[in-house]
Structure formats: C-alpha cells, structure tokens
C-alpha cells in the first residue's frame, strides 16, 4: 500500500495484517515509514517496508518487484498516496498543479500499470483506490486537489469497466473518505525539490491540523470499515460518511438543472 507511513494507509496495513495478510508498506517519507514498520512489527505483523516515490513509474515498478519477489503474489493493492495544496485556481503555480497530479493521479496510474497485469496473471486480486469525498463535490481554494480526486474516481470506474470487459475476476473499489486523522496538512514538508517551494500559510496549516484532530475519524476504525465493504461485501464506491452520498445527489441534481452546486448546498446536503 502506498502512502502507508501514516493515516489511512497505515490503518489499512494494520487492518489487513489483523486479517492474516503479510503487508508491504510504501511511502516517500523514509523516517515515518520506518516508524510505521516498527509499529506494525510490534503488533505482530509480517511487514516489508519499501521507500517509494509514486510520482516515478520506475519507483512504483520496483515496489511491485519487491512485493512479488518477497511474497510470490499480491492479493490486495492499496493505491492511497495523496497530497493537497491550497490557493485560488489562477494563483497556484504550474509546479503546484504538477505535484498534486503527479502524486494523486499518476501515482494511481503507475500503480495500475505495475500491479494489474500481474494480478491478471494470478487470476485474482483486488485494487483499492483512495479517492475522496471531494471526488463528488467541489469547494473553492482547492481546485488542484479536488479536480485530481475527480480524476481518480473516474480512473477507478474505468479500470473496473476494463477488467469486467476483459472477463477478469480482479476487483476494484474506490474509497471516498471524509475527514481522517492524518498527516495531510504537513504534506508540503515532503514535497520534492523538483516541484519548487510551496508558499505555506502557517495559520491555514494550523487550522487544518486542528480540524482533522477534532473531526477526523480514527484511521484504523475507518480502515476496518473500508476493508469490510471492499473485500467482504464487494462494494465498488465506498463512502466513509453515510451523509456524503447525499452531496453527490445534490450536486447531480443541481448540474442536471443547469445550476452550479453551491458550497452551502453541498454542506447542507440539500438542493436549494
């Protein structure tokens, strides 16, 4: 699983381990990855940690090679890495857009290209792709993140359709999590130099951290629910907040009527 040094990725790793799986965790943050590996081992997990930059296709290919070399097969692939930046659409730099899309979208693309052909050879497996509840709504000041997550959901849908058309038994689930206690607010600290510096507003970062600490779901609790729906119940689109599907309905109704779905409309989960 990518993005596994904390948050949902680490929760999924722990949940899968408790189900008897041997787990491979990957992240660009090598220090946090080592801490996650130690935490999982202390809980009894058999774990392999592989430093990985999901923006690089060869790095994700190497991750797949390590996983198959170590364990011989992979049954569940969790493509979970994600980052965000804030700012008005026209004020974000090209590098801001590239970083978000390289991690959020191409990180999934690289995972699909590196793992799915091998799952097809196995004849079985499941791909769990982390989108967001932002995949079905829009908000101001986060255009790069939200548009990337819309792309991720569409990618998951078309991947599933491609696999069905190929007659494959490989499953796909798209996860649309809401707020979760994670390191997302600090993602800028792990931004590679090739994308340039990010103009950080400390107050915004502090507010984001406070919000996630107060309102974010426990990653392990969220992960257990996701794994139940994906692997046991074979659900394709997994909402972690039961009210989020109403946002999709409100947005669809507004757009069908030729209107922009307002922020208040979506937050209140009703069409005005």
CSV table of N, CA and C in Angstrom, one decimal, residues 2-63:
chain,number,residue,atom,x,y,z
A,2,UNK,N,0.5,2.2,-0.8
A,2,UNK,CA,1.3,3.4,-0.9
A,2,UNK,C,0.7,4.4,0.1
A,3,UNK,N,1.5,5.5,0.4
A,3,UNK,CA,1.1,6.4,1.4
A,3,UNK,C,0.8,5.8,2.7
A,4,UNK,N,1.7,4.8,3.1
A,4,UNK,CA,1.4,3.9,4.2
A,4,UNK,C,2.1,4.3,5.5
A,5,UNK,N,2.8,5.4,5.5
A,5,UNK,CA,3.6,5.8,6.7
A,5,UNK,C,2.7,6.4,7.8
A,6,UNK,N,1.4,6.6,7.5
A,6,UNK,CA,0.5,7.2,8.5
A,6,UNK,C,-0.9,7.3,7.9
A,7,UNK,N,-1.8,7.8,8.7
A,7,UNK,CA,-3.2,8.0,8.3
A,7,UNK,C,-3.9,6.7,7.8
A,8,UNK,N,-4.7,6.8,6.7
A,8,UNK,CA,-5.4,5.7,6.3
A,8,UNK,C,-4.6,4.6,5.8
A,9,UNK,N,-3.4,4.9,5.1
A,9,UNK,CA,-2.5,3.8,4.6
A,9,UNK,C,-2.0,2.9,5.7
A,10,UNK,N,-1.6,3.5,6.8
A,10,UNK,CA,-1.2,2.7,8.0
A,10,UNK,C,-2.3,2.0,8.6
A,11,UNK,N,-3.5,2.6,8.6
A,11,UNK,CA,-4.7,1.9,9.2
A,11,UNK,C,-5.0,0.7,8.3
A,12,UNK,N,-5.0,0.8,7.0
A,12,UNK,CA,-5.2,-0.3,6.1
A,12,UNK,C,-4.2,-1.4,6.3
A,13,UNK,N,-3.0,-1.0,6.5
A,13,UNK,CA,-1.9,-2.0,6.7
A,13,UNK,C,-2.2,-2.8,8.0
A,14,UNK,N,-2.5,-2.1,9.0
A,14,UNK,CA,-2.8,-2.8,10.3
A,14,UNK,C,-4.1,-3.7,10.2
A,15,UNK,N,-5.1,-3.2,9.5
A,15,UNK,CA,-6.3,-3.9,9.3
A,15,UNK,C,-6.1,-5.2,8.5
A,16,UNK,N,-5.3,-5.1,7.4
A,16,UNK,CA,-5.0,-6.3,6.6
A,16,UNK,C,-4.2,-7.3,7.4
A,17,UNK,N,-3.2,-6.8,8.2
A,17,UNK,CA,-2.4,-7.7,9.0
A,17,UNK,C,-3.3,-8.5,10.0
A,18,UNK,N,-4.2,-7.8,10.6
A,18,UNK,CA,-5.1,-8.5,11.5
A,18,UNK,C,-6.0,-9.5,10.8
A,19,UNK,N,-6.2,-9.4,9.5
A,19,UNK,CA,-6.9,-10.4,8.7
A,19,UNK,C,-6.0,-11.5,8.3
A,20,UNK,N,-4.7,-11.5,8.7
A,20,UNK,CA,-3.8,-12.5,8.3
A,20,UNK,C,-2.9,-12.3,7.1
A,21,UNK,N,-2.9,-11.1,6.6
A,21,UNK,CA,-2.1,-10.7,5.4
A,21,UNK,C,-0.7,-10.4,5.9
A,22,UNK,N,0.2,-10.7,5.0
A,22,UNK,CA,1.6,-10.1,5.1
A,22,UNK,C,1.5,-8.8,4.3
A,23,UNK,N,2.1,-7.8,4.8
A,23,UNK,CA,1.9,-6.4,4.2
A,23,UNK,C,3.2,-5.8,3.7
A,24,UNK,N,3.0,-5.1,2.6
A,24,UNK,CA,4.1,-4.3,2.1
A,24,UNK,C,3.7,-2.8,2.1
A,25,UNK,N,4.4,-2.0,2.9
A,25,UNK,CA,4.1,-0.6,3.0
A,25,UNK,C,5.1,0.2,2.3
A,26,UNK,N,4.6,1.3,1.7
A,26,UNK,CA,5.5,2.2,0.9
A,26,UNK,C,5.1,3.6,1.2
A,27,UNK,N,6.2,4.5,1.1
A,27,UNK,CA,6.0,5.9,1.3
A,27,UNK,C,7.3,6.6,0.9
A,28,UNK,N,7.1,7.9,0.6
A,28,UNK,CA,8.3,8.7,0.2
A,28,UNK,C,9.0,9.2,1.5
A,29,UNK,N,8.3,9.2,2.6
A,29,UNK,CA,8.9,9.7,3.9
A,29,UNK,C,9.6,8.5,4.6
A,30,UNK,N,10.9,8.3,4.4
A,30,UNK,CA,11.6,7.1,4.9
A,30,UNK,C,11.6,7.0,6.4
A,31,UNK,N,11.7,8.2,7.1
A,31,UNK,CA,11.7,8.2,8.5
A,31,UNK,C,10.4,7.7,9.1
A,32,UNK,N,9.3,8.3,8.6
A,32,UNK,CA,8.0,7.9,9.1
A,32,UNK,C,7.7,6.5,8.6
A,33,UNK,N,8.2,6.0,7.5
A,33,UNK,CA,7.9,4.7,7.0
A,33,UNK,C,8.6,3.7,8.0
A,34,UNK,N,9.8,4.0,8.4
A,34,UNK,CA,10.5,3.1,9.4
A,34,UNK,C,9.7,3.0,10.7
A,35,UNK,N,9.2,4.2,11.1
A,35,UNK,CA,8.4,4.2,12.4
A,35,UNK,C,7.1,3.3,12.2
A,36,UNK,N,6.5,3.4,11.0
A,36,UNK,CA,5.3,2.6,10.8
A,36,UNK,C,5.6,1.1,10.7
A,37,UNK,N,6.8,0.8,10.1
A,37,UNK,CA,7.2,-0.6,10.1
A,37,UNK,C,7.4,-1.1,11.5
A,38,UNK,N,8.0,-0.4,12.3
A,38,UNK,CA,8.3,-0.8,13.7
A,38,UNK,C,7.0,-1.0,14.5
A,39,UNK,N,6.0,-0.1,14.2
A,39,UNK,CA,4.7,-0.1,14.9
A,39,UNK,C,4.0,-1.4,14.5
A,40,UNK,N,4.0,-1.7,13.2
A,40,UNK,CA,3.3,-2.9,12.7
A,40,UNK,C,4.0,-4.2,13.2
A,41,UNK,N,5.3,-4.2,13.2
A,41,UNK,CA,6.0,-5.4,13.7
A,41,UNK,C,5.7,-5.6,15.2
A,42,UNK,N,5.7,-4.5,16.0
A,42,UNK,CA,5.4,-4.7,17.4
A,42,UNK,C,4.0,-5.3,17.6
A,43,UNK,N,3.1,-5.0,16.7
A,43,UNK,CA,1.7,-5.6,16.8
A,43,UNK,C,1.6,-7.0,16.2
A,44,UNK,N,2.8,-7.5,15.7
A,44,UNK,CA,2.8,-8.9,15.2
A,44,UNK,C,2.7,-9.1,13.7
A,45,UNK,N,2.8,-8.0,13.0
A,45,UNK,CA,2.6,-8.1,11.5
A,45,UNK,C,3.9,-8.6,10.9
A,46,UNK,N,3.8,-9.3,9.8
A,46,UNK,CA,4.9,-9.6,8.9
A,46,UNK,C,4.9,-8.5,7.8
A,47,UNK,N,5.9,-7.7,7.8
A,47,UNK,CA,5.8,-6.4,7.0
A,47,UNK,C,7.2,-6.2,6.3
A,48,UNK,N,7.0,-5.7,5.1
A,48,UNK,CA,8.2,-5.2,4.3
A,48,UNK,C,7.9,-3.8,4.0
A,49,UNK,N,8.9,-2.9,4.3
A,49,UNK,CA,8.8,-1.5,4.0
A,49,UNK,C,9.7,-1.1,2.8
A,50,UNK,N,9.1,-0.5,1.9
A,50,UNK,CA,9.8,-0.1,0.6
A,50,UNK,C,9.7,1.4,0.4
A,51,UNK,N,10.7,2.2,0.6
A,51,UNK,CA,10.7,3.6,0.2
A,51,UNK,C,10.3,3.8,-1.2
A,52,UNK,N,9.3,4.6,-1.5
A,52,UNK,CA,8.7,4.7,-2.9
A,52,UNK,C,8.3,6.1,-3.1
A,53,UNK,N,8.6,6.6,-4.3
A,53,UNK,CA,8.1,7.8,-4.8
A,53,UNK,C,7.1,7.5,-5.9
A,54,UNK,N,5.8,7.7,-5.6
A,54,UNK,CA,4.8,7.3,-6.5
A,54,UNK,C,4.7,8.1,-7.8
A,55,UNK,N,5.4,9.3,-7.8
A,55,UNK,CA,5.4,10.1,-9.0
A,55,UNK,C,6.3,9.5,-10.1
A,56,UNK,N,7.1,8.6,-9.7
A,56,UNK,CA,8.1,8.0,-10.6
A,56,UNK,C,7.6,6.5,-11.0
A,57,UNK,N,7.4,6.3,-12.2
A,57,UNK,CA,6.9,5.0,-12.7
A,57,UNK,C,7.9,3.9,-12.3
A,58,UNK,N,9.2,4.2,-12.4
A,58,UNK,CA,10.2,3.1,-12.1
A,58,UNK,C,10.3,2.8,-10.6
A,59,UNK,N,9.9,3.8,-9.8
A,59,UNK,CA,9.9,3.5,-8.3
A,59,UNK,C,8.7,2.6,-8.0
A,60,UNK,N,7.6,2.9,-8.6
A,60,UNK,CA,6.4,2.0,-8.3
A,60,UNK,C,6.6,0.6,-8.9
A,61,UNK,N,7.3,0.5,-10.1
A,61,UNK,CA,7.6,-0.8,-10.6
A,61,UNK,C,8.5,-1.6,-9.7
A,62,UNK,N,9.5,-0.8,-9.1
A,62,UNK,CA,10.4,-1.5,-8.2
A,62,UNK,C,9.7,-2.0,-7.0
A,63,UNK,N,8.7,-1.2,-6.5
A,63,UNK,CA,7.8,-1.6,-5.4
A,63,UNK,C,7.1,-3.0,-5.7
